[in-house]
PDB file of C-alpha atoms and ligand atoms in Angstrom:
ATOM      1  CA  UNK A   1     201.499 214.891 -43.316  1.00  0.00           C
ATOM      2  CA  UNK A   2     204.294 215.423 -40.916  1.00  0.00           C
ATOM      3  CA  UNK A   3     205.624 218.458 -39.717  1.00  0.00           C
ATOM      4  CA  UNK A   4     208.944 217.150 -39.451  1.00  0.00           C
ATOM      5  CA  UNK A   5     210.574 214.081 -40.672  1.00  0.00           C
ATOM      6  CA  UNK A   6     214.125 211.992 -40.187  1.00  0.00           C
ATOM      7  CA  UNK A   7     214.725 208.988 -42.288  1.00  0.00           C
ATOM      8  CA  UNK A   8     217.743 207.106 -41.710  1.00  0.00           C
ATOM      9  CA  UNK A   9     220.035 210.298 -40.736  1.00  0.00           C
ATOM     10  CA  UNK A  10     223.501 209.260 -39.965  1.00  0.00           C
ATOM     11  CA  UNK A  11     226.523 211.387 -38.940  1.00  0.00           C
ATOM     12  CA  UNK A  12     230.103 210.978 -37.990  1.00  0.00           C
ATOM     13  CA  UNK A  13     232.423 212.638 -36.472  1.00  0.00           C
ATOM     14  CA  UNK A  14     235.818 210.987 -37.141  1.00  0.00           C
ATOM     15  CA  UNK A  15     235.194 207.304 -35.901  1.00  0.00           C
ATOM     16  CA  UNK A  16     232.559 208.627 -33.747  1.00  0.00           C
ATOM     17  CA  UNK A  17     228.888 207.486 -34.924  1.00  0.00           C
ATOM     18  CA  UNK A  18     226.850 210.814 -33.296  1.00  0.00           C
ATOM     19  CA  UNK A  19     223.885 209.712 -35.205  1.00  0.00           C
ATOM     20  CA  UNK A  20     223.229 206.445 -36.695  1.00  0.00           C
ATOM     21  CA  UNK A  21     220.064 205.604 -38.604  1.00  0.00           C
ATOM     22  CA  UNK A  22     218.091 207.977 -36.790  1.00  0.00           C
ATOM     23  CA  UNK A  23     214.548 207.552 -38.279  1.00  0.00           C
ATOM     24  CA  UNK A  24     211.312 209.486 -36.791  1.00  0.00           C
ATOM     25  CA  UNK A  25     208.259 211.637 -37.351  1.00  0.00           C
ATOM     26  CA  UNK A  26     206.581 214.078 -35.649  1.00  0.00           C
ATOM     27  CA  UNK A  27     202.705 215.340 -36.296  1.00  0.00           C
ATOM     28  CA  UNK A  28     201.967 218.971 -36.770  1.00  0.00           C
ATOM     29  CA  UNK A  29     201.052 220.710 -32.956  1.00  0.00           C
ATOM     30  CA  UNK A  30     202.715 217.492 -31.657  1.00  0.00           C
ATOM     31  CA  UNK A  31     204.913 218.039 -28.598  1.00  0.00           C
ATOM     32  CA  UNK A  32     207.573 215.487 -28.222  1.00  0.00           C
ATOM     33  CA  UNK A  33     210.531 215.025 -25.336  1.00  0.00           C
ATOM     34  CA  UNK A  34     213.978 214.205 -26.867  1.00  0.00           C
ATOM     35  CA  UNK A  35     215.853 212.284 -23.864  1.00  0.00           C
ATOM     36  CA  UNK A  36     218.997 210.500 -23.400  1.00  0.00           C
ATOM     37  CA  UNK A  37     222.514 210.571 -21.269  1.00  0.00           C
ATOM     38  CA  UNK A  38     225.262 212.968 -21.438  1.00  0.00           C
ATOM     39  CA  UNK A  39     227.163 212.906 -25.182  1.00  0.00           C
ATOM     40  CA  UNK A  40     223.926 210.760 -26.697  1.00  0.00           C
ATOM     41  CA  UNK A  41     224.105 213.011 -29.890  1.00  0.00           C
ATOM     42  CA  UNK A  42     220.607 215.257 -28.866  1.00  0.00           C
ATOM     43  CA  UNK A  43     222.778 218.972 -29.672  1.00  0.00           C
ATOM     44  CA  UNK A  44     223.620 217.107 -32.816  1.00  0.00           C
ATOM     45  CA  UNK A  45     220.629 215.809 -33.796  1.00  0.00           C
ATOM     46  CA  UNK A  46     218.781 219.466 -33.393  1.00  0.00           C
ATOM     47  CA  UNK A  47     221.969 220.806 -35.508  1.00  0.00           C
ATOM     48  CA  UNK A  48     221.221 217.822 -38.516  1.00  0.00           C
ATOM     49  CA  UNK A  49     217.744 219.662 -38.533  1.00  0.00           C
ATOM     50  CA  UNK A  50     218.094 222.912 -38.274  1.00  0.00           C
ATOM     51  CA  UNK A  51     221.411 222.574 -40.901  1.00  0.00           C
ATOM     52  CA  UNK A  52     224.000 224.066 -38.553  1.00  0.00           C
ATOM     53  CA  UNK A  53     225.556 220.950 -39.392  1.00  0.00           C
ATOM     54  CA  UNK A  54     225.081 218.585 -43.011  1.00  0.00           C
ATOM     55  CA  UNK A  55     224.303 214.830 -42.603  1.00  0.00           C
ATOM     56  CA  UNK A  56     226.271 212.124 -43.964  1.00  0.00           C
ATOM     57  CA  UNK A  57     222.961 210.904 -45.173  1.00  0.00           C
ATOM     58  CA  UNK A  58     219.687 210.231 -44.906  1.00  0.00           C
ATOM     59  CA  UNK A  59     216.920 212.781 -45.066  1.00  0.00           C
ATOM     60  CA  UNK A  60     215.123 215.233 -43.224  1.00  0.00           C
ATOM     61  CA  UNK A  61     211.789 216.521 -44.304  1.00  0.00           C
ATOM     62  CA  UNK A  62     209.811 219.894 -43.242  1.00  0.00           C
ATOM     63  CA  UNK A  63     205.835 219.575 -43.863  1.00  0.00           C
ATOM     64  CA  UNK A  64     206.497 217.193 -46.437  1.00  0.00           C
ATOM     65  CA  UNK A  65     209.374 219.277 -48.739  1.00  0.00           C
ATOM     66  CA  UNK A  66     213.040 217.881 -48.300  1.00  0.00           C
ATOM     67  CA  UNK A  67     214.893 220.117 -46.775  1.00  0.00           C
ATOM     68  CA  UNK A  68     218.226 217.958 -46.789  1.00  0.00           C
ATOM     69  CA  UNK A  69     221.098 220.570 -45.697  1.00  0.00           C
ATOM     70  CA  UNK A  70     219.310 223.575 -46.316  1.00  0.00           C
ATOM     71  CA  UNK A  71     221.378 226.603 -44.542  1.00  0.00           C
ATOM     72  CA  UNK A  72     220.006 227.528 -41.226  1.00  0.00           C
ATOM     73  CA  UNK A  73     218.900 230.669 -42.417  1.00  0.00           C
ATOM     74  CA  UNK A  74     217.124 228.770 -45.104  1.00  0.00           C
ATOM     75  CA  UNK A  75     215.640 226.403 -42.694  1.00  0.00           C
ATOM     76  CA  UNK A  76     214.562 229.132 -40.969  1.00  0.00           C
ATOM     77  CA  UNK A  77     212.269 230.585 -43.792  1.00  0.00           C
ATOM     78  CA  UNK A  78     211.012 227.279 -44.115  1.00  0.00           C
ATOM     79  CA  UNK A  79     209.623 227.538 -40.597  1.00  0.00           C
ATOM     80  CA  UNK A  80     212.275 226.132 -37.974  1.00  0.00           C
ATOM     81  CA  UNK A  81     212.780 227.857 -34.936  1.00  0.00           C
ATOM     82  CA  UNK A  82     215.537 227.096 -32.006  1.00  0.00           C
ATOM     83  CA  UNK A  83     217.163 227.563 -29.154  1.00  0.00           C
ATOM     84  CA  UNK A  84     220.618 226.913 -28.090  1.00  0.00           C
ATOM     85  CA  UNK A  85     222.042 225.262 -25.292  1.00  0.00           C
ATOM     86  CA  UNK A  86     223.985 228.236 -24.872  1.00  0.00           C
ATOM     87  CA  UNK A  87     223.273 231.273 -24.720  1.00  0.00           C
ATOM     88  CA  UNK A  88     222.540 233.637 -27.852  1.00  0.00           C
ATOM     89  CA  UNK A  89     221.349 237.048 -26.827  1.00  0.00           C
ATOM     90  CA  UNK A  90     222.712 240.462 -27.975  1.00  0.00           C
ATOM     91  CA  UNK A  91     223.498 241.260 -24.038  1.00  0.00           C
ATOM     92  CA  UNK A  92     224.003 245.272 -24.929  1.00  0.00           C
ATOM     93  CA  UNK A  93     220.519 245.259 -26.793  1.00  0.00           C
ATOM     94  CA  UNK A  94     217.502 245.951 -25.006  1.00  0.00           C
ATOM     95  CA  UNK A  95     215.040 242.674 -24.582  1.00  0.00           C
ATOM     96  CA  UNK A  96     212.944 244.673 -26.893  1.00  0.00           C
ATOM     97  CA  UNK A  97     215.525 244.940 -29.672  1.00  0.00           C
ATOM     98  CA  UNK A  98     216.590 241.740 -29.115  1.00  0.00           C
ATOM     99  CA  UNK A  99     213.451 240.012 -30.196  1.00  0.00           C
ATOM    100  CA  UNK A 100     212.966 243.062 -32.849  1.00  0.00           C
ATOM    101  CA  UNK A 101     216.182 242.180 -34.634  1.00  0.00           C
ATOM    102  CA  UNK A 102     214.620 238.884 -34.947  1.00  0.00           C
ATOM    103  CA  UNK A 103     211.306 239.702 -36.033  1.00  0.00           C
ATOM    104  CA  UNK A 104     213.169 241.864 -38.614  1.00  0.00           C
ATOM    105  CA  UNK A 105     215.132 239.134 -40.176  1.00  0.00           C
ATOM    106  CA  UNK A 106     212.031 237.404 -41.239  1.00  0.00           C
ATOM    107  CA  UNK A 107     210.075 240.778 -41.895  1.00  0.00           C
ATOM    108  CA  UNK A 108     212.737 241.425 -44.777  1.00  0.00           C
ATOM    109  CA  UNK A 109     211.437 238.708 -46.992  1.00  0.00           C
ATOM    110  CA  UNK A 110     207.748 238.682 -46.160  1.00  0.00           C
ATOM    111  CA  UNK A 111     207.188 242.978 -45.177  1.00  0.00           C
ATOM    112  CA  UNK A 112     208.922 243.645 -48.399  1.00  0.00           C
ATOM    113  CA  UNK A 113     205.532 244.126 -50.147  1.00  0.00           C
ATOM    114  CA  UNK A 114     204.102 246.658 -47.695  1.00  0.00           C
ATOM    115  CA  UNK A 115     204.781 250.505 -47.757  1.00  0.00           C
ATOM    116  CA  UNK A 116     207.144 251.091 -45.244  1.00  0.00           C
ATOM    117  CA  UNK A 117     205.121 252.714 -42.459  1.00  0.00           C
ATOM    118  CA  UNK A 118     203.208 249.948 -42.522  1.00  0.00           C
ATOM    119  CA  UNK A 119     205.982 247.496 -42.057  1.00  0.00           C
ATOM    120  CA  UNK A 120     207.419 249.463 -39.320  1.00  0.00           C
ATOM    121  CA  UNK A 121     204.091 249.581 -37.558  1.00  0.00           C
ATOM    122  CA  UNK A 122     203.949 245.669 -38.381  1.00  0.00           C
ATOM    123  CA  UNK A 123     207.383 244.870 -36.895  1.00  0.00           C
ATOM    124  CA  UNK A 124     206.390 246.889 -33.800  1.00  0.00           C
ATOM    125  CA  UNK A 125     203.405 244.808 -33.231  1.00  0.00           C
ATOM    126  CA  UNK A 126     204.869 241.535 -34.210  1.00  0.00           C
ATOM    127  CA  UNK A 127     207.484 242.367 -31.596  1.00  0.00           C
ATOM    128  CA  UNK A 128     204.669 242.643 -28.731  1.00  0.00           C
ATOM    129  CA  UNK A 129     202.789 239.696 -29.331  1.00  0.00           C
ATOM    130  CA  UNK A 130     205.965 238.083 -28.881  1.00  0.00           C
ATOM    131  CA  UNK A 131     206.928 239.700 -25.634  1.00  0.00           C
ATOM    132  CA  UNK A 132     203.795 239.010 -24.718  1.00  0.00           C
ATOM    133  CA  UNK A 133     204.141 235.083 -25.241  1.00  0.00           C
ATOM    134  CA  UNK A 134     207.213 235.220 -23.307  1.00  0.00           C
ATOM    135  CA  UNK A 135     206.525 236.933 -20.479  1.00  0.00           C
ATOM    136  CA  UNK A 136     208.524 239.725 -21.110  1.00  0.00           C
ATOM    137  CA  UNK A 137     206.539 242.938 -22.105  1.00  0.00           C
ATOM    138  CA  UNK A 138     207.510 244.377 -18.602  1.00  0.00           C
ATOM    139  CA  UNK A 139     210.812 243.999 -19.048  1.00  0.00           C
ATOM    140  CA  UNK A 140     211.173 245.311 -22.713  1.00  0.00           C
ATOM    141  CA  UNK A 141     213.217 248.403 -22.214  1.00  0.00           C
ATOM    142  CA  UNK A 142     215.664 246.490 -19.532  1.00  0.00           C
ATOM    143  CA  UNK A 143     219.091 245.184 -21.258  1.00  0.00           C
ATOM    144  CA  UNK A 144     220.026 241.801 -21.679  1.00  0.00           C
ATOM    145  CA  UNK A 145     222.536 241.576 -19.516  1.00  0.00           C
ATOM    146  CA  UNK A 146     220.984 243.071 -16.916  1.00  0.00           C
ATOM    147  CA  UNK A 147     218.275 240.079 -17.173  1.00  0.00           C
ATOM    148  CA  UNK A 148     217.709 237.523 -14.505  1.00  0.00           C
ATOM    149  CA  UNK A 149     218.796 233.930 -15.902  1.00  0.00           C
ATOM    150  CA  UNK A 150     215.403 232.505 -15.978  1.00  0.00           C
ATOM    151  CA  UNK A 151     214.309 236.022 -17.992  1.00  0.00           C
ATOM    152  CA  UNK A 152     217.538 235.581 -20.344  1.00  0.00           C
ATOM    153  CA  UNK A 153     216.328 232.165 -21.072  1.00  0.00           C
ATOM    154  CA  UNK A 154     212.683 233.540 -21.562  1.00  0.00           C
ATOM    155  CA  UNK A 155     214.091 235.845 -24.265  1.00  0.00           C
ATOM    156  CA  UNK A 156     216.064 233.372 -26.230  1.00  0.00           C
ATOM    157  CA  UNK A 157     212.516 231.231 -26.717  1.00  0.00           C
ATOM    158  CA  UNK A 158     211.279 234.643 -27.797  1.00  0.00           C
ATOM    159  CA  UNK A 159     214.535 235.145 -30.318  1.00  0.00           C
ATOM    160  CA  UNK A 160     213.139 231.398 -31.684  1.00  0.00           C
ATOM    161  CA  UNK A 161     209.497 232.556 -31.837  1.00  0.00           C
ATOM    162  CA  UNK A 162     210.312 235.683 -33.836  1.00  0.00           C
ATOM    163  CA  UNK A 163     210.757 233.916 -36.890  1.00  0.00           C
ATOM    164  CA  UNK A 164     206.899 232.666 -36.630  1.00  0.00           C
ATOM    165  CA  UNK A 165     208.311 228.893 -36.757  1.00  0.00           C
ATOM    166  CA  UNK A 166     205.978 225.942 -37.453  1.00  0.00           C
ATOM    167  CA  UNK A 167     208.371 223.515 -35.936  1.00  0.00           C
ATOM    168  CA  UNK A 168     209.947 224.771 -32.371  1.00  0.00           C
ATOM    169  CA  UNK A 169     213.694 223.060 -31.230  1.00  0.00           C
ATOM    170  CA  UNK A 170     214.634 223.510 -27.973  1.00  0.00           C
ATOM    171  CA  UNK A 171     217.475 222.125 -26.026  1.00  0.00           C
ATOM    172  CA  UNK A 172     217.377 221.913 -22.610  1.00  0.00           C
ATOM    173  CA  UNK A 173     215.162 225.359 -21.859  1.00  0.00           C
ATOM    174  CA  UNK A 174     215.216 224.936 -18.193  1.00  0.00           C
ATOM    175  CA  UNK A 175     219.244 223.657 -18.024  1.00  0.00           C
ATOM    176  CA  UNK A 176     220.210 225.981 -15.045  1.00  0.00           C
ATOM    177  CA  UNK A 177     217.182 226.989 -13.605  1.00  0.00           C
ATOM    178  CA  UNK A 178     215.874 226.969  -9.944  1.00  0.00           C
ATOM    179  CA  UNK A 179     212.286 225.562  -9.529  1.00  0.00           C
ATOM    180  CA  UNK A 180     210.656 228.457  -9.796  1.00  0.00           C
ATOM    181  CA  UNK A 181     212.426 229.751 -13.143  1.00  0.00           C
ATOM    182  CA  UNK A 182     211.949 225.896 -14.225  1.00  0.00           C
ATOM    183  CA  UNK A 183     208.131 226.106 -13.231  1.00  0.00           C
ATOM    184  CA  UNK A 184     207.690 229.790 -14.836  1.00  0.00           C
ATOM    185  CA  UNK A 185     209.139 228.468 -18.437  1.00  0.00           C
ATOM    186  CA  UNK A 186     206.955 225.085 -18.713  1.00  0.00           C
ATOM    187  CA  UNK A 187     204.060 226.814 -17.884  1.00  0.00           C
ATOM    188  CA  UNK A 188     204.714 229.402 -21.031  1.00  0.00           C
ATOM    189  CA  UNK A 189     205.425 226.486 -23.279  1.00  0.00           C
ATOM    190  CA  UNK A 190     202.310 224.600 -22.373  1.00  0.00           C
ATOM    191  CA  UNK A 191     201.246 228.157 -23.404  1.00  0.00           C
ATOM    192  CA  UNK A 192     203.009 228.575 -26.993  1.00  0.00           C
ATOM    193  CA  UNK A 193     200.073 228.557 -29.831  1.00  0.00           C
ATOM    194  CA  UNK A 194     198.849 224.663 -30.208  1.00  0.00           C
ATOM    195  CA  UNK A 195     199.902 224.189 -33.527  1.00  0.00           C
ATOM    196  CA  UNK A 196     203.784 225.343 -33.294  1.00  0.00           C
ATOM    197  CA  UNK A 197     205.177 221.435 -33.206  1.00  0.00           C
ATOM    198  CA  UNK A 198     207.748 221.324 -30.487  1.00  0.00           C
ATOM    199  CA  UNK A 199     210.769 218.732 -30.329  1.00  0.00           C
ATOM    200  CA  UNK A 200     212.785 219.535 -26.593  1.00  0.00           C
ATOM    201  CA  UNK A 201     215.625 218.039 -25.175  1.00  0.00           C
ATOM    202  CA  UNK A 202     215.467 217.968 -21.352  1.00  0.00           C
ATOM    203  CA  UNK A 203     217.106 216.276 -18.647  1.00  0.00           C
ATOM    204  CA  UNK A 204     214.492 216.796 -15.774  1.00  0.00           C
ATOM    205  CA  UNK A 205     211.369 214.127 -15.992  1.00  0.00           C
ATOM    206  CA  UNK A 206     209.230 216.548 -14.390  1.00  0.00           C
ATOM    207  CA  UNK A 207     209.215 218.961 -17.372  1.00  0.00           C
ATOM    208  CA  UNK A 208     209.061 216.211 -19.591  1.00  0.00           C
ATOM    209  CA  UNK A 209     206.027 214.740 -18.153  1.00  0.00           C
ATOM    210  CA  UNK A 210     204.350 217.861 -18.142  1.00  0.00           C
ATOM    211  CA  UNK A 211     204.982 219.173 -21.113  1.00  0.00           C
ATOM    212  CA  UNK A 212     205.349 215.603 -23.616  1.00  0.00           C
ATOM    213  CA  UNK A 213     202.651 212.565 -24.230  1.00  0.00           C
ATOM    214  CA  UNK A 214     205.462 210.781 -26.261  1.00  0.00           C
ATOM    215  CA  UNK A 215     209.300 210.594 -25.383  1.00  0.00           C
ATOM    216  CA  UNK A 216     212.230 210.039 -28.377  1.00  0.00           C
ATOM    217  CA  UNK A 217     215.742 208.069 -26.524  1.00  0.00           C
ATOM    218  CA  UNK A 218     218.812 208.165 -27.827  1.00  0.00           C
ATOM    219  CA  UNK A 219     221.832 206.329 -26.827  1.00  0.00           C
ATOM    220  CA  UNK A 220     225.289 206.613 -28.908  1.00  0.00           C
ATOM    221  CA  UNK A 221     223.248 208.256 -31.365  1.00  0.00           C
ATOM    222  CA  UNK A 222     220.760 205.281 -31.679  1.00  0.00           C
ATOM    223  CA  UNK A 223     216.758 205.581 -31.016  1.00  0.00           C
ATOM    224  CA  UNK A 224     216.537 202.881 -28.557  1.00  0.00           C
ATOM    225  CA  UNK A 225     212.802 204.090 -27.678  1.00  0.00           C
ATOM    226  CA  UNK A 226     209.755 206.104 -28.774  1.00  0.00           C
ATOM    227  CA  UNK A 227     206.443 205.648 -26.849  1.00  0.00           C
ATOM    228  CA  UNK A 228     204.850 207.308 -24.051  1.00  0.00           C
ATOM    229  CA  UNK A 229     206.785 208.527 -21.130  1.00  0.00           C
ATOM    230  CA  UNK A 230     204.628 205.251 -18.291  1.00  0.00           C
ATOM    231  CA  UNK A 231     205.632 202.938 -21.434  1.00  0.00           C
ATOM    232  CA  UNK A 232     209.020 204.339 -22.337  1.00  0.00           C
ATOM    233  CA  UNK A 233     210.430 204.037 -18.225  1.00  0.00           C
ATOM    234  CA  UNK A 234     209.909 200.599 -18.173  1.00  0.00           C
ATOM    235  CA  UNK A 235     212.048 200.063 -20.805  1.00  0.00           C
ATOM    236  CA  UNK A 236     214.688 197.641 -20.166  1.00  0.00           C
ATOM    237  CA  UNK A 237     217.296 198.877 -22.810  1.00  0.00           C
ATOM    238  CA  UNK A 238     216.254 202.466 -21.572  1.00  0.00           C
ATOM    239  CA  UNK A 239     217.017 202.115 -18.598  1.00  0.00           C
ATOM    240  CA  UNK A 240     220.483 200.373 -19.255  1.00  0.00           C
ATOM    241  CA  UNK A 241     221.271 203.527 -20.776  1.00  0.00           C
ATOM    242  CA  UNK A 242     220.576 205.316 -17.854  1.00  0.00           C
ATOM    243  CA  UNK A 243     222.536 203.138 -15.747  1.00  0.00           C
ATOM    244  CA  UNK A 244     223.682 204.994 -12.806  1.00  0.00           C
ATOM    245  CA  UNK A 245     220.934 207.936 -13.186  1.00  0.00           C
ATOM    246  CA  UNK A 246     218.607 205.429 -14.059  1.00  0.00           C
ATOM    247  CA  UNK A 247     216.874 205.502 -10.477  1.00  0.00           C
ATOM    248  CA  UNK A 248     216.074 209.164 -11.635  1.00  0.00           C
ATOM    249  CA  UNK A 249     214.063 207.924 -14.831  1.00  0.00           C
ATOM    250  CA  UNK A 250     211.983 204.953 -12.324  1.00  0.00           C
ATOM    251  CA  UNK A 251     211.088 207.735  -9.920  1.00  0.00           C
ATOM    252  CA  UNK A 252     210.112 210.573 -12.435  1.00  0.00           C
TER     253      UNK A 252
HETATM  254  N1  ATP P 301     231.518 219.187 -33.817  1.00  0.00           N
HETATM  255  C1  ATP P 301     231.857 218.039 -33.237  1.00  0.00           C
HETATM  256  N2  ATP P 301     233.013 217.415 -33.561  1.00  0.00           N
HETATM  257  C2  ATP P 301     233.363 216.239 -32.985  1.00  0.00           C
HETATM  258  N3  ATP P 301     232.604 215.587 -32.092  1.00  0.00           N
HETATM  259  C3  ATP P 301     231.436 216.150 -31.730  1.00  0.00           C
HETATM  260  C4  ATP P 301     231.000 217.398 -32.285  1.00  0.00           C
HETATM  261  N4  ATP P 301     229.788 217.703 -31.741  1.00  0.00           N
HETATM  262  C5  ATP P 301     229.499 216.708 -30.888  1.00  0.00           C
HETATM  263  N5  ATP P 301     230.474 215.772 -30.881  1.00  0.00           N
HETATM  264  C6  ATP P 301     230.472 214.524 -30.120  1.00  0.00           C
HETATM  265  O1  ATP P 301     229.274 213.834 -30.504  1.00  0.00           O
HETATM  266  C7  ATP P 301     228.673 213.197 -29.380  1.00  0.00           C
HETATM  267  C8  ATP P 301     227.263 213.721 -29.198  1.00  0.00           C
HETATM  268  O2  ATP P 301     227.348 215.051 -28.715  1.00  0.00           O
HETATM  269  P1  ATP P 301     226.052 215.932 -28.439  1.00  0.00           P
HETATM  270  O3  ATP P 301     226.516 217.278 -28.037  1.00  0.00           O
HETATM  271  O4  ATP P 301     225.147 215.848 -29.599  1.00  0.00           O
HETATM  272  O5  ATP P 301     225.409 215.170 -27.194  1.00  0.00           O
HETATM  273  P2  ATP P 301     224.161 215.580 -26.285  1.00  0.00           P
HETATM  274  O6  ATP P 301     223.244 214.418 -26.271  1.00  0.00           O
HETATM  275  O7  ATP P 301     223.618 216.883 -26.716  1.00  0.00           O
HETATM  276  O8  ATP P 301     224.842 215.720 -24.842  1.00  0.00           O
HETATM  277  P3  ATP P 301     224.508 216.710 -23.604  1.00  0.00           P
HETATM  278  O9  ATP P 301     223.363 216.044 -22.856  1.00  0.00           O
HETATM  279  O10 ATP P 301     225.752 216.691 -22.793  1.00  0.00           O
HETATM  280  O11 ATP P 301     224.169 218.047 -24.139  1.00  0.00           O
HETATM  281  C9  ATP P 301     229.581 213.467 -28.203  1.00  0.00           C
HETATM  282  O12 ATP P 301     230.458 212.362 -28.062  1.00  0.00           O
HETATM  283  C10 ATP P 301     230.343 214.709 -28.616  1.00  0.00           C
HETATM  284  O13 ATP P 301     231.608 214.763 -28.009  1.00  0.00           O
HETATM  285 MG1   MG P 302     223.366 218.700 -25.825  1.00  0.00          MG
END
């Protein structure tokens, strides 16, 4: 079964089509690129899923259950994690209490049962294993402000991770980053636990290669390809779309 499922999601905004039709499925531990030009509808498609925003219609299934303009915070307990294009971080909060906070949110519902010295001791060592996936355990008493950008960026994938997700959103992780920041995060997603199910937007073909077998396009919120990256290149419609940048899609 699926880990996550579109069928035939439209939305419109005004006369604007920002997704139309958009049918797809991904397999659990799957890690798929989401790819297409400026204004393609990729922000939008990630908020149809995680239900920052509602579809016109269609449907959008999690592991099989419809989950059809569930809240985010539902969506969440359902087991979808994201990130933001922009940034999201409590920037007075230490990096540790940022990713606590998280870890908390989900620890209401499912620490509820436990006595609670044992949930606090469970939050606490939630909260490492999850500075520990991103890198940051050195770093845990530093503020977020006072973060490098690559770091800040580090801690927002943590922020996602805290909610244990089964299905992992993230748009454009890298945007902003210098090679070595860029080289640092790919290397701690090919990292992330193999069966969190990972759906990225990203602009830069290296990452994509080296982090997706199988690459989604979208062009004025169509699919107009959904193959393997060699396959997906040579597409001619694909690389219509990326007329004017499409030299940087040949060379990747
Ligand atoms: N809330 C909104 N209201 C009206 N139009 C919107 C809204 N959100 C997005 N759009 C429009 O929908 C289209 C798709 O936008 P979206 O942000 O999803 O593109 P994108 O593929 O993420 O682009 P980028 O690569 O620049 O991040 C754009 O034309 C955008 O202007
Ligand atoms: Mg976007």
């Amino acid at each position: 079964m699926p880990a996550l499922e579109l069928e035939s999601v439209c939305k419109r905004f005004g006369a604007l089509s920002a997704i139309d039709g958009v049918s797809f499925a991904v397999e659990p531990g799957e890690r798929v690129a989401l790819v297409g030009p400026n204004g393609a509808g990729k922000t939008t498609l990630f908020n149809l899923i995680s239900g920052e925003l509602p579809p016109d219609s269609g449907t959008v299934r999690l592991g099989g259950r419809d989950v059809t303009r569930h809240t985010p915070e539902k969506m969440a307990r359902e087991g979808l994690g994201r990130t933001f294009q922009r940034n999201s971080l409590f920037m007075e909060s230490t990096v540790y209490e940022n990713v606590r906070l998280a870890v908390q949110a989900r620890a209401g519902v499912s620490f509820q049962m436990l006595r609670p010295i044992t949930a606090y001791s469970r939050l606490g060592e939630e909260t490492e294993r999850v500075l520990e996936l991103v890198r940051l355990s050195g770093r845990a008493g530093v503020r977020a402000s006072e973060l490098s950008y690559g770091e800040q960026r580090q801690l927002e994938l943590g922020i996602a991770l805290a909610t244990g997700p089964r299905v992992l959103l993230l748009d454009e992780p890298t945007a902003g980053m210098s090679a070595q920041e860029t080289g640092e995060m790919v290397a701690m997603l090919k990292e992330l636990p193999g069966e969190i199910t990972l759906l990225i937007v990203e602009h830069d073909m290296d990452v994509v290669g080296a982090l997706a077998r199988r690459i989604l396009v979208l062009n004025f919120g169509r699919l107009i390809a959904d193959g393997p990256l060699e396959e997906v290149r040579r597409n001619e419609e694909v690389l219509a779309a990326y007329l004017g940048v499409g030299e940087e899609v040949r060379d990747a």
